[in-house]
Tab-separated table of C-alpha atoms in Angstrom:
chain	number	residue	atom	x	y	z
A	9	UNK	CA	137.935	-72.686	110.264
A	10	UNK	CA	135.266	-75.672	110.066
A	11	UNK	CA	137.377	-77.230	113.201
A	12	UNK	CA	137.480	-74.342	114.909
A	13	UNK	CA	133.781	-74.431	114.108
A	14	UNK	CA	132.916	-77.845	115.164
A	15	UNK	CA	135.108	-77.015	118.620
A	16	UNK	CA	133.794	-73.648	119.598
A	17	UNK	CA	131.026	-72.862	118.091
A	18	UNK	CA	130.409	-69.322	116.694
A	19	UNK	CA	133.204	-68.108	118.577
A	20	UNK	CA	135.938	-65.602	115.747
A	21	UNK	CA	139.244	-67.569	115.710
A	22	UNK	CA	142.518	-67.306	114.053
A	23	UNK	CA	142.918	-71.123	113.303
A	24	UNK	CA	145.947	-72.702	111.763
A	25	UNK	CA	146.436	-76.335	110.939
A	26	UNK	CA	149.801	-77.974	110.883
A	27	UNK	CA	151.017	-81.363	109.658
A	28	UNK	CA	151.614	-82.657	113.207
A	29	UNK	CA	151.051	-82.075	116.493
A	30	UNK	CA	154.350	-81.160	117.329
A	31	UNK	CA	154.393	-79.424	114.529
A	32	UNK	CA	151.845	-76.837	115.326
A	33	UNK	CA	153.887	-76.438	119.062
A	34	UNK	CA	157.135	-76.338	117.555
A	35	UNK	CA	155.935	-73.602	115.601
A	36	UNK	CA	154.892	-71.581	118.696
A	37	UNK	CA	157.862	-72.024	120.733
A	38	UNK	CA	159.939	-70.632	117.567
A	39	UNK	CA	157.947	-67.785	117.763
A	40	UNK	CA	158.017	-67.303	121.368
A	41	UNK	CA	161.459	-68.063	121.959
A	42	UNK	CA	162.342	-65.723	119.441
A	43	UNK	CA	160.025	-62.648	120.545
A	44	UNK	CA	161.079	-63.143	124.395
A	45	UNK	CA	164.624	-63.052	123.495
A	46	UNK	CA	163.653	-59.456	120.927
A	47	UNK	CA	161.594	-58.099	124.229
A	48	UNK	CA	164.534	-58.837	126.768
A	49	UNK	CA	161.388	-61.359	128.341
A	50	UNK	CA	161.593	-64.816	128.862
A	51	UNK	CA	158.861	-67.678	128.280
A	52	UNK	CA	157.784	-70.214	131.188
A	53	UNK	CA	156.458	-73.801	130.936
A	54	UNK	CA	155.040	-76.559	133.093
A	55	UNK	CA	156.921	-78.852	134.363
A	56	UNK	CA	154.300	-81.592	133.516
A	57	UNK	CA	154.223	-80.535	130.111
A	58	UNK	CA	155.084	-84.004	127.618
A	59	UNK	CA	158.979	-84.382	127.429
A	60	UNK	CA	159.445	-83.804	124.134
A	61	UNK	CA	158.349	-80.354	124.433
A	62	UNK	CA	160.657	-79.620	127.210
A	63	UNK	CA	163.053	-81.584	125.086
A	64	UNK	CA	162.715	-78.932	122.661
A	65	UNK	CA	162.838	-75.716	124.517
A	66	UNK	CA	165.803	-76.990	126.168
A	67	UNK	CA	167.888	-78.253	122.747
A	68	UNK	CA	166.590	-75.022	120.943
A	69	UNK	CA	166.083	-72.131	123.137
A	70	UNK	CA	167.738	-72.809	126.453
A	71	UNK	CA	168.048	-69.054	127.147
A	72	UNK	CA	164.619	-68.171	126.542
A	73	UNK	CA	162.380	-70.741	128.835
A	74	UNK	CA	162.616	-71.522	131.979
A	75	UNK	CA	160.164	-74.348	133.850
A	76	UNK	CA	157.983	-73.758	136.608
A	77	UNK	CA	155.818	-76.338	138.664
A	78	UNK	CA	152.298	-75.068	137.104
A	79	UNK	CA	150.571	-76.956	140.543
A	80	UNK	CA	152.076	-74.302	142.065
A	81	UNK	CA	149.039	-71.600	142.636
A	82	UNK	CA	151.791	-68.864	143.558
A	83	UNK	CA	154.142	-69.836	140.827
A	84	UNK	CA	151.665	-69.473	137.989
A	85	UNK	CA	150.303	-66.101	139.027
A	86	UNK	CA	153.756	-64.824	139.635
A	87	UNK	CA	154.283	-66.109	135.894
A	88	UNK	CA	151.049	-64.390	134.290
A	89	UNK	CA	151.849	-61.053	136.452
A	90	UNK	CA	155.261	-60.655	135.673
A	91	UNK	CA	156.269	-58.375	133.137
A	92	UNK	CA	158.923	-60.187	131.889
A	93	UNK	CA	157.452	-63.302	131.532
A	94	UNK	CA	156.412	-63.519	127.531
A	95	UNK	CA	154.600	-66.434	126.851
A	96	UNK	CA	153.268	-69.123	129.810
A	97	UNK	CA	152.852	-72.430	128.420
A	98	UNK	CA	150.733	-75.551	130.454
A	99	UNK	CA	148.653	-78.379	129.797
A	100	UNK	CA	145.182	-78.700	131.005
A	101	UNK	CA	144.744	-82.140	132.021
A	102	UNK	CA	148.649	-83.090	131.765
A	103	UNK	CA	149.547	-86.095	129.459
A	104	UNK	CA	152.173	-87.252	132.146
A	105	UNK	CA	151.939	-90.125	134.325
A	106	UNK	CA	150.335	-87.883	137.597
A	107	UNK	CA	147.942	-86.665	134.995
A	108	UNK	CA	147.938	-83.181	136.776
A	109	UNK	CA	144.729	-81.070	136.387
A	110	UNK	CA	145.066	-77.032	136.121
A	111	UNK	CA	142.249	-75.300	137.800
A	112	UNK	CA	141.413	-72.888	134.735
A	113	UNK	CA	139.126	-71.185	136.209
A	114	UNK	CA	141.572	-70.013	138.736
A	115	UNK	CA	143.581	-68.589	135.980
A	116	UNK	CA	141.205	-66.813	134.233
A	117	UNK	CA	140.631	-65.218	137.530
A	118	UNK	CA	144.307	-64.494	137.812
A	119	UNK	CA	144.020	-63.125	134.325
A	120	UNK	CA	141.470	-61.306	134.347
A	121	UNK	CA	142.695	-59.205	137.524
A	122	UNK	CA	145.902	-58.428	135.571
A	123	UNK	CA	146.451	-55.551	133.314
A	124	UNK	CA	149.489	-56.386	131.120
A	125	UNK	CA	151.528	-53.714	130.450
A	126	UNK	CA	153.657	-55.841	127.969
A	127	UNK	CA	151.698	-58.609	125.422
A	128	UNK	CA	151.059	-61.876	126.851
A	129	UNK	CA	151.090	-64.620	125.552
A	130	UNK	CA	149.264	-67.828	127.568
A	131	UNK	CA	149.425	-71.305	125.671
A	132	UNK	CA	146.951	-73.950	126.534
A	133	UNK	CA	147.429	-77.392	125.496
A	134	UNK	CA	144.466	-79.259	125.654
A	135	UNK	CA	146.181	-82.860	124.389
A	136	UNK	CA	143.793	-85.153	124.900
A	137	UNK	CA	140.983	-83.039	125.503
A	138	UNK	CA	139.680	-81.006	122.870
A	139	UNK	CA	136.092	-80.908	123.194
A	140	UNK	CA	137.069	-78.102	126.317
A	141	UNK	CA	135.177	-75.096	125.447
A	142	UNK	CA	138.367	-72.798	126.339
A	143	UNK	CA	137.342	-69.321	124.605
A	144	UNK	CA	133.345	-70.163	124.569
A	145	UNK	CA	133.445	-70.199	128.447
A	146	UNK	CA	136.512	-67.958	129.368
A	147	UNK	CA	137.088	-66.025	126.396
A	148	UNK	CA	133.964	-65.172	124.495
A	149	UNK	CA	134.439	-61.471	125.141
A	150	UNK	CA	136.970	-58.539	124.145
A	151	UNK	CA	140.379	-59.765	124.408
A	152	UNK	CA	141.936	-57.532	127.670
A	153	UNK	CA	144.856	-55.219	126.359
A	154	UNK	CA	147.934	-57.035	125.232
A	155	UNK	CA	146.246	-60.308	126.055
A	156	UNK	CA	146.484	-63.385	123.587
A	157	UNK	CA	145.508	-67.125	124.401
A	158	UNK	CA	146.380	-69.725	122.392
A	159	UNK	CA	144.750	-73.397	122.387
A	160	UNK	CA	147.421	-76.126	121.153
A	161	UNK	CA	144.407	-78.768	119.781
A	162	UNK	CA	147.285	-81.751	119.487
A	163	UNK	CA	145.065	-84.587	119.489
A	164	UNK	CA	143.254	-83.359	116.698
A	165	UNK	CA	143.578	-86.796	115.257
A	166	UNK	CA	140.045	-86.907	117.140
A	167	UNK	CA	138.577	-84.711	114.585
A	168	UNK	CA	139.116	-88.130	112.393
A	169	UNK	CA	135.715	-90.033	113.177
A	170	UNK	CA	138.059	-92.696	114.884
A	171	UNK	CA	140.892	-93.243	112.457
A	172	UNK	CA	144.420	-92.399	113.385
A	173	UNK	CA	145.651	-91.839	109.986
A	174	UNK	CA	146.351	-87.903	110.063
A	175	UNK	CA	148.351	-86.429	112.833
A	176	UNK	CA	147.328	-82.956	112.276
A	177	UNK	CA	148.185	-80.664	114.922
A	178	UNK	CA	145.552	-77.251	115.327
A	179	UNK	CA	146.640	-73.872	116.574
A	180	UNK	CA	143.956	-71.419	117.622
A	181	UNK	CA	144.182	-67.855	118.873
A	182	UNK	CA	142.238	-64.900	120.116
A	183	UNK	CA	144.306	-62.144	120.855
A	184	UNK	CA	144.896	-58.024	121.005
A	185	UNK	CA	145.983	-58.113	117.409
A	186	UNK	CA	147.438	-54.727	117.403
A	187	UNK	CA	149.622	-55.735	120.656
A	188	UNK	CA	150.900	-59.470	118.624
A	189	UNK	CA	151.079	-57.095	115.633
A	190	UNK	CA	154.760	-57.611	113.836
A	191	UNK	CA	155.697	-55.151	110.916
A	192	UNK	CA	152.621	-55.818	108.432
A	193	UNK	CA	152.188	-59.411	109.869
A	194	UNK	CA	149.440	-60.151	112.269
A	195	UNK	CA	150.554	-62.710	114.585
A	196	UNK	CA	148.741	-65.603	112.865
A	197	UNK	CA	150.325	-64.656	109.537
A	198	UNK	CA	153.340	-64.560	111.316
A	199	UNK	CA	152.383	-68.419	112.572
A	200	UNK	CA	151.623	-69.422	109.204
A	201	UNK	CA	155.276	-68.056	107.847
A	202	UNK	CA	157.033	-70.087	110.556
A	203	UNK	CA	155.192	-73.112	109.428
A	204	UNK	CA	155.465	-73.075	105.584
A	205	UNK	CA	159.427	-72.224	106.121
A	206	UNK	CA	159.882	-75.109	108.761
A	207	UNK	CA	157.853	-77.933	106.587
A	208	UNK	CA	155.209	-78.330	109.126
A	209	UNK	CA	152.101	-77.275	106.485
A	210	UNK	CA	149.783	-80.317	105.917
A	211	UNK	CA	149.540	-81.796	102.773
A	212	UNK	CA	145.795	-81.428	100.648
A	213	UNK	CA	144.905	-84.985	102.100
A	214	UNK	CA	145.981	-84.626	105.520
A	215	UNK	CA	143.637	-81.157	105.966
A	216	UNK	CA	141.118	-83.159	104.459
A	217	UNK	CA	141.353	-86.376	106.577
A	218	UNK	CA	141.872	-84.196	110.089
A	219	UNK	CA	138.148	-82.923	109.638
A	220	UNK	CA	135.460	-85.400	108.648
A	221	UNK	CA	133.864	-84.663	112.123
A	222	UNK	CA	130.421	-82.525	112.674
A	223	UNK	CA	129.652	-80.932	115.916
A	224	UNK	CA	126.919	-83.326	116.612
A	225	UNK	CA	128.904	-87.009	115.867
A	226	UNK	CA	132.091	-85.009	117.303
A	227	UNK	CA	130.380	-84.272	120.614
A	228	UNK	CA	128.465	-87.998	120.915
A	229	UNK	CA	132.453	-89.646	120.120
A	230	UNK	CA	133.788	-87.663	123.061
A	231	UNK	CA	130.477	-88.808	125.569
A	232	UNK	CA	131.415	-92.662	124.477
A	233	UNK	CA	134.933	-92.102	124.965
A	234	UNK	CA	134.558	-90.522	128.476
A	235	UNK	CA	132.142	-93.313	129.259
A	236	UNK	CA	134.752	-96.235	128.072
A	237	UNK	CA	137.513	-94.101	129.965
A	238	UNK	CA	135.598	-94.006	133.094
A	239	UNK	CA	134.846	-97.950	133.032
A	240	UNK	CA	138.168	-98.735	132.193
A	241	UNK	CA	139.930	-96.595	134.444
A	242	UNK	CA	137.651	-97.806	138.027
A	243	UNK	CA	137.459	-101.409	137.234
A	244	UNK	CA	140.972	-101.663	136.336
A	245	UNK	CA	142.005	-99.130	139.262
A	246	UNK	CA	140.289	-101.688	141.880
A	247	UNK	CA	141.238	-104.793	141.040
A	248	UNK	CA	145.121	-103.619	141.212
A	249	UNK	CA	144.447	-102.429	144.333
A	250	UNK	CA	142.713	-105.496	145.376
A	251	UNK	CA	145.337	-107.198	143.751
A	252	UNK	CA	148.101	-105.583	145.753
A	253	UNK	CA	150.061	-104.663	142.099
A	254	UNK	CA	149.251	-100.930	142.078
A	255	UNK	CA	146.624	-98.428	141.043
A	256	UNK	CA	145.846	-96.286	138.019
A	257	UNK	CA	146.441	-92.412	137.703
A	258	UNK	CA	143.626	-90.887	136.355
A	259	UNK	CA	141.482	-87.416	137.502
A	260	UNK	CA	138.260	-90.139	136.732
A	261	UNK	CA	139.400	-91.667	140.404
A	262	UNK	CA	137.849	-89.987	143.308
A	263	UNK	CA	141.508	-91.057	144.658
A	264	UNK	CA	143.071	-88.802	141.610
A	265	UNK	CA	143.969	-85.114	143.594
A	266	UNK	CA	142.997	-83.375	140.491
A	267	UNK	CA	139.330	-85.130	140.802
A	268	UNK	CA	137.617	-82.598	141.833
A	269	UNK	CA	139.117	-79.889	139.690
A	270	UNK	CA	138.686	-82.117	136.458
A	271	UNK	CA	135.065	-82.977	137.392
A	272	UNK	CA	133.874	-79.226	138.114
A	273	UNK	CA	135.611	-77.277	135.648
A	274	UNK	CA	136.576	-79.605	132.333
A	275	UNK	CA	133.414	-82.309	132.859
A	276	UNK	CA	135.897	-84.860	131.850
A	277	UNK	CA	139.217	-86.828	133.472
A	278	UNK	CA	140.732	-87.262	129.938
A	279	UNK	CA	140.952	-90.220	127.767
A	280	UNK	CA	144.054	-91.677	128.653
A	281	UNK	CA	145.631	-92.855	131.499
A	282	UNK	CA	148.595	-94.241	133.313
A	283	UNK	CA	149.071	-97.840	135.412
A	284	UNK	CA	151.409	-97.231	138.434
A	285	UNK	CA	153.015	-100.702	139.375
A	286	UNK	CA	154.290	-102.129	143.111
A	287	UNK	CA	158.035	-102.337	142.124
A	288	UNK	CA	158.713	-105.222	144.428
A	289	UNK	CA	155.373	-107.011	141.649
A	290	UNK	CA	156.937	-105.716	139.129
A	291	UNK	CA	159.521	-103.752	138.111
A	292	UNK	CA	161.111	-102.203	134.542
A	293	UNK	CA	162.208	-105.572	133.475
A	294	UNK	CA	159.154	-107.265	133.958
A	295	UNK	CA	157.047	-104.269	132.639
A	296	UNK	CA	159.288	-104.608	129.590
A	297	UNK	CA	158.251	-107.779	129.071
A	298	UNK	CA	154.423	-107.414	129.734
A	299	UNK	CA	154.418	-104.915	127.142
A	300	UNK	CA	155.816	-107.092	124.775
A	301	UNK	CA	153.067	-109.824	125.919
A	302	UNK	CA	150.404	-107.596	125.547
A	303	UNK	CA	151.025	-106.852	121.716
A	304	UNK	CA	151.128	-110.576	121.121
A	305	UNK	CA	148.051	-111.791	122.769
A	306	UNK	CA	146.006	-108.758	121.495
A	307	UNK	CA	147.308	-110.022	117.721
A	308	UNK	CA	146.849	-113.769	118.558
A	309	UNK	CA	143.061	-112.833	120.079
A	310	UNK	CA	142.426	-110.604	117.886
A	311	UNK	CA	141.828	-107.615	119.735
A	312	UNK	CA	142.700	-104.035	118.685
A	313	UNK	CA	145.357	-102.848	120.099
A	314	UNK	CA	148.801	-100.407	119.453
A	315	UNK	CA	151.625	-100.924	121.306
A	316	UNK	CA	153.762	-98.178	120.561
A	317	UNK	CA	155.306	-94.379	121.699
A	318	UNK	CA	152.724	-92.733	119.317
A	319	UNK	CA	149.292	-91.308	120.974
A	320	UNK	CA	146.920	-94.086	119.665
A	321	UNK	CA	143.651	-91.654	120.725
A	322	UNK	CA	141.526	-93.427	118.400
A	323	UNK	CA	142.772	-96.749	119.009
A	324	UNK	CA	143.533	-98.643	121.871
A	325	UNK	CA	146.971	-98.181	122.784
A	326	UNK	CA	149.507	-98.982	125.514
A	327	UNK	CA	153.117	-97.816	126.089
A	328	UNK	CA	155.842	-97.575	128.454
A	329	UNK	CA	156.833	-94.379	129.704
A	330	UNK	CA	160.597	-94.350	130.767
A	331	UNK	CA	161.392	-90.677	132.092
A	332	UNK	CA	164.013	-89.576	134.506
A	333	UNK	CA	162.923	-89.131	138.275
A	334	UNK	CA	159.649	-91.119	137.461
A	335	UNK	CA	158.679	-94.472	138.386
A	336	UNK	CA	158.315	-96.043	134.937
A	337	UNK	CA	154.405	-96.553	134.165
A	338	UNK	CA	152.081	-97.966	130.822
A	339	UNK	CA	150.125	-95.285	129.158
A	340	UNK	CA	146.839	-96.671	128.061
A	341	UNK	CA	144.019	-95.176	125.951
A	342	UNK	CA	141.310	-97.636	125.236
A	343	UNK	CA	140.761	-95.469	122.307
A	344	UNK	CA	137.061	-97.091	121.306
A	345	UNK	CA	133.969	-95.737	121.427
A	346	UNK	CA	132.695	-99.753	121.586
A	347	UNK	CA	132.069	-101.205	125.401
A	348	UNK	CA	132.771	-104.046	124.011
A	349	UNK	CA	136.399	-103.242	122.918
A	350	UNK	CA	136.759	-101.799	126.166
A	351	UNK	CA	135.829	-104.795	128.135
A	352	UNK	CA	137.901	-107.054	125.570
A	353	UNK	CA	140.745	-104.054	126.045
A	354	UNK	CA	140.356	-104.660	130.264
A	355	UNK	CA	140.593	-108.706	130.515
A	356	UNK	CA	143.351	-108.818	128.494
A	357	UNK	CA	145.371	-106.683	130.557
A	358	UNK	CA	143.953	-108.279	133.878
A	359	UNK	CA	144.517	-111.523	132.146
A	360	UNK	CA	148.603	-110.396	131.545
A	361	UNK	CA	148.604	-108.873	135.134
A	362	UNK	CA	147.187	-111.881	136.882
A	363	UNK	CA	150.981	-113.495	136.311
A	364	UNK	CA	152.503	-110.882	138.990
A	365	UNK	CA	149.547	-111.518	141.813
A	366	UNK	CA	150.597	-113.668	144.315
């Protein structure tokens, strides 16, 4: 409840904290794999949506999801209309290397103009946006009939005042309770069954440690971050360009297609993003190896710096994202509310890079 607090406000929530991130979305594709296959329904998801979620849909309920390409306008109102469509599932600003941007307002719209004869179900996952005011801007009112939305928080590690120690995943929900009603279970008790029989319940320590953030420091840590982000994600972007070794993906670029979108609607183009390489500069090999590079000269320097699969949202972080059909790219977040760890974060990497310029 105090993070649901410190995210939206005064806004009445169902919140439910879990011991990971992928804890707390495991938990809701149980449940809606399970209801969907009850109700004769079946659940959609984004395409974009990270691949260890579609990883798990597809190992664990094949029958009961099917994926949809959520930049597709006509694809995701066919998916909120349809009565047999359960639960839709997408992520805002997409942690995937096109870093896709959904135009919520559009779907609100969409939403709003439906009347669901069956419950709904519509997942949001902000990822590495929390600070989003989903339900104070779009949902402050009474739920519509058989409506429930759902906000995946999975970088609540940012709740943390900068320390990546707790992975804690938050769930929140507003919904037609009577419509997500199940026996004597309302659907968040029915969340919070799921959890404690799968192991995902946080420890004492780790519900502790995921909220040492007020709305005040929480809101200033997101500004910096943005600011870093922004910095980072230009200067970078133009010297590979000028460099001939690539560009950056991130909805902070003018040249990003969700730009405009991210700009007007979230105030924000995320805080991550991904480098997209010339492969004739350099291809998996060498990117292989400059990740490898990187790690060591940030340790011999003494610069910050993770180089691993995890999220590192509160630290800076690269990694090398390997996924079939994509071009392989390096995730960064540079994970400091410090310019100056930015600005170490940027020659380093430009430093690394200037091997492949010719």
């Amino acid at each position: 409840r105090s993070m649901a607090a410190t995210l939206h406000g005064g806004i009445a929530l169902d919140s439910i904290l879990f011991s990971s991130a992928m804890g707390a979305i495991d938990s809701l594709l149980d449940y809606m794999g399970a209801s969907a296959r009850a109700a004769g329904a079946f659940n959609v998801i984004g395409q974009r949506c990270w691949f260890e979620i579609r990883q798990y849909v597809d190992q664990g309920w094949p029958e009961a999801f099917r994926q949809i390409d959520e930049l597709d306008p006509l694809a995701l109102d066919e998916a909120i209309a349809n009565p047999e469509v359960f639960g839709v599932m997408v992520e805002l600003v997409a942690n995937h290397p096109d870093m896709s941007v959904i135009d919520l307002e559009r779907v609100v719209r969409r939403i709003r103009a439906t009347r669901f004869a069956r419950p709904k179900l519509i997942v949001l996952d902000v990822v590495h946006t929390p600070d989003v005011k989903v339900f104070e801007r779009w949902f402050a009112g009474d739920m519509p009939a058989n409506l429930c939305v759902a906000l995946v928080v999975s970088g609540v590690k940012f709740m943390q005042a900068g320390w990546d120690i707790s992975k804690s995943g938050l769930l929140l929900l507003r919904c037609d309770e009577q419509a997500f009603r199940h026996q004597d279970y309302t659907l968040a008790q029915k969340l919070v069954e799921i959890r404690s029989v799968s192991g995902r319940a946080p420890s004492i320590e780790e519900a502790y440690l995921a909220d040492l953030e007020t709305p005040a420091s929480f809101r200033s840590r997101m500004a910096r971050y943005d600011r870093n982000t922004r910095y980072f994600a230009t200067a970078l972007d133009a010297w590979m360009r000028e460099s001939k070794l690539g560009y950056i993906s991130s909805p902070w670029l003018p040249s990003h297609p969700g730009h405009e979108v991210a700009m007007s609607v979230y105030g924000t183009g995320g805080r991550l993003l991904f480098l997209y390489f010339a492969p004739e500069r350099i291809g998996q090999a060498e990117l292989g190896g400059l990740f490898k590079a990187l790690a060591a000269r940030a340790e011999d320097e003494g610069i910050s710096l993770m180089a691993a699969p995890s999220f590192g949202l509160a630290t800076p972080h690269v990694h090398v994202v390997i996924r079939p059909g994509l071009q392989t790219s390096l995730r960064v977040s540079t994970g400091s509310t410090s310019m100056r760890a930015t600005g170490e974060l940027l020659q380093l990497l430009i430093r690394q890079l200037s091997r492949f310029v010719r």
